[in-house]
């Protein structure tokens, strides 16, 4: 399976982060998978942000980020997105989309 993240780049403090993950080789509406967003701050481990289960629409969020996070899927395009608003220096990280067995 191939997942391609769209809209890479740098976001300034106070701006919003918008990322898109296009999935090939698997259907995001399969009941076998949940789809994740995680991030890795410099020099630290992976931090989970949010997950979505497009099969039935369920979503889960990190408690520390939930108030600023929107996760959504476009099932017809087999892609899902992350919106994280009011970015700050503490949000500095590499952001990844990932698949997890449900």
C-alpha atoms as a printed R data frame, in Angstrom:
    type eleno elety resid chain resno       x      y      z
1   ATOM     1    CA   UNK     A     1   0.000  0.000  0.000
2   ATOM     2    CA   UNK     A     2   1.190  3.492 -0.792
3   ATOM     3    CA   UNK     A     3   0.267  6.596  1.152
4   ATOM     4    CA   UNK     A     4   1.268  9.965 -0.203
5   ATOM     5    CA   UNK     A     5   1.031 13.053  1.940
6   ATOM     6    CA   UNK     A     6   0.053 16.170  0.081
7   ATOM     7    CA   UNK     A     7   0.767 19.789  0.981
8   ATOM     8    CA   UNK     A     8   4.191 19.388  2.588
9   ATOM     9    CA   UNK     A     9   6.022 22.417  3.848
10  ATOM    10    CA   UNK     A    10   6.445 24.746  6.765
11  ATOM    11    CA   UNK     A    11   3.717 26.371  8.834
12  ATOM    12    CA   UNK     A    12   4.389 29.513 10.841
13  ATOM    13    CA   UNK     A    13   3.204 29.986 14.452
14  ATOM    14    CA   UNK     A    14  -0.428 31.037 14.538
15  ATOM    15    CA   UNK     A    15  -1.203 29.458 11.188
16  ATOM    16    CA   UNK     A    16  -3.191 26.291 10.585
17  ATOM    17    CA   UNK     A    17  -1.769 22.994  9.375
18  ATOM    18    CA   UNK     A    18  -3.636 21.137  6.637
19  ATOM    19    CA   UNK     A    19  -2.397 17.742  5.452
20  ATOM    20    CA   UNK     A    20  -3.874 15.238  3.027
21  ATOM    21    CA   UNK     A    21  -3.049 11.541  2.768
22  ATOM    22    CA   UNK     A    22  -3.889  9.787 -0.501
23  ATOM    23    CA   UNK     A    23  -4.078  6.003 -0.175
24  ATOM    24    CA   UNK     A    24  -3.576  3.431 -2.923
25  ATOM    25    CA   UNK     A    25  -3.572 -0.338 -2.652
26  ATOM    26    CA   UNK     A    26  -6.197 -0.457  0.083
27  ATOM    27    CA   UNK     A    27  -9.659  0.952  0.568
28  ATOM    28    CA   UNK     A    28  -9.925  3.352  3.478
29  ATOM    29    CA   UNK     A    29 -13.495  2.109  4.027
30  ATOM    30    CA   UNK     A    30 -12.299 -1.434  4.718
31  ATOM    31    CA   UNK     A    31 -13.371 -2.666  8.136
32  ATOM    32    CA   UNK     A    32  -9.833 -4.005  8.649
33  ATOM    33    CA   UNK     A    33  -8.043 -0.696  9.113
34  ATOM    34    CA   UNK     A    34  -8.047  2.527 11.039
35  ATOM    35    CA   UNK     A    35  -6.108  5.441  9.599
36  ATOM    36    CA   UNK     A    36  -3.802  7.550 11.713
37  ATOM    37    CA   UNK     A    37  -1.988 10.826 11.915
38  ATOM    38    CA   UNK     A    38   1.162 10.838 14.031
39  ATOM    39    CA   UNK     A    39   4.043 13.241 14.429
40  ATOM    40    CA   UNK     A    40   7.664 13.102 15.523
41  ATOM    41    CA   UNK     A    41   9.121 16.178 17.216
42  ATOM    42    CA   UNK     A    42  12.867 16.704 16.784
43  ATOM    43    CA   UNK     A    43  14.817 14.246 18.917
44  ATOM    44    CA   UNK     A    44  11.683 12.578 20.287
45  ATOM    45    CA   UNK     A    45   9.524  9.559 19.600
46  ATOM    46    CA   UNK     A    46   6.303  9.296 17.657
47  ATOM    47    CA   UNK     A    47   3.252 11.050 19.088
48  ATOM    48    CA   UNK     A    48  -0.240  9.956 18.065
49  ATOM    49    CA   UNK     A    49  -2.556 12.780 17.004
50  ATOM    50    CA   UNK     A    50  -5.805 11.241 15.782
51  ATOM    51    CA   UNK     A    51  -7.369  8.251 14.034
52  ATOM    52    CA   UNK     A    52 -10.354  7.752 11.775
53  ATOM    53    CA   UNK     A    53 -12.289  4.602 10.876
54  ATOM    54    CA   UNK     A    54 -14.112  5.509  7.654
55  ATOM    55    CA   UNK     A    55 -15.929  2.158  7.632
56  ATOM    56    CA   UNK     A    56 -18.363  3.565 10.189
57  ATOM    57    CA   UNK     A    57 -17.136  7.129 10.720
58  ATOM    58    CA   UNK     A    58 -15.659  6.775 14.181
59  ATOM    59    CA   UNK     A    59 -12.830  9.106 15.196
60  ATOM    60    CA   UNK     A    60 -10.369  9.216 18.090
61  ATOM    61    CA   UNK     A    61  -8.179 12.084 19.245
62  ATOM    62    CA   UNK     A    62  -5.219 12.716 21.500
63  ATOM    63    CA   UNK     A    63  -6.648 14.410 24.578
64  ATOM    64    CA   UNK     A    64  -3.944 17.059 24.475
65  ATOM    65    CA   UNK     A    65  -4.681 18.020 20.864
66  ATOM    66    CA   UNK     A    66  -8.388 17.293 20.471
67  ATOM    67    CA   UNK     A    67  -9.557 20.893 20.818
68  ATOM    68    CA   UNK     A    68  -7.407 21.940 17.840
69  ATOM    69    CA   UNK     A    69  -7.767 18.880 15.635
70  ATOM    70    CA   UNK     A    70 -10.072 17.908 12.795
71  ATOM    71    CA   UNK     A    71  -9.667 14.550 11.055
72  ATOM    72    CA   UNK     A    72 -11.847 13.716  8.072
73  ATOM    73    CA   UNK     A    73 -12.044 11.292  5.159
74  ATOM    74    CA   UNK     A    74 -13.155 11.624  1.560
75  ATOM    75    CA   UNK     A    75 -14.160  8.062  0.860
76  ATOM    76    CA   UNK     A    76 -14.860  8.649 -2.835
77  ATOM    77    CA   UNK     A    77 -11.261  9.799 -3.317
78  ATOM    78    CA   UNK     A    78  -9.782  7.243 -0.891
79  ATOM    79    CA   UNK     A    79  -8.012  9.923  1.102
80  ATOM    80    CA   UNK     A    80  -8.104 11.457  4.552
81  ATOM    81    CA   UNK     A    81  -6.974 14.721  6.028
82  ATOM    82    CA   UNK     A    82  -5.712 16.433  9.137
83  ATOM    83    CA   UNK     A    83  -6.412 20.012 10.185
84  ATOM    84    CA   UNK     A    84  -4.546 21.343 13.216
85  ATOM    85    CA   UNK     A    85  -5.231 24.962 14.039
86  ATOM    86    CA   UNK     A    86  -3.295 27.630 15.928
87  ATOM    87    CA   UNK     A    87   0.097 26.056 15.434
88  ATOM    88    CA   UNK     A    88   2.850 26.967 17.877
89  ATOM    89    CA   UNK     A    89   6.557 26.257 18.186
90  ATOM    90    CA   UNK     A    90   5.709 23.255 20.372
91  ATOM    91    CA   UNK     A    91   3.971 21.684 17.352
92  ATOM    92    CA   UNK     A    92   7.279 21.524 15.465
93  ATOM    93    CA   UNK     A    93   7.515 17.974 14.113
94  ATOM    94    CA   UNK     A    94   7.479 15.788 11.055
95  ATOM    95    CA   UNK     A    95   3.886 14.693 10.470
96  ATOM    96    CA   UNK     A    96   3.028 11.257  9.080
97  ATOM    97    CA   UNK     A    97  -0.073  9.431  7.948
98  ATOM    98    CA   UNK     A    98  -0.212  5.730  8.746
99  ATOM    99    CA   UNK     A    99  -2.445  2.684  8.675
100 ATOM   100    CA   UNK     A   100  -3.193  0.486 11.653
101 ATOM   101    CA   UNK     A   101  -5.002 -2.829 11.913
102 ATOM   102    CA   UNK     A   102  -8.342 -2.176 13.570
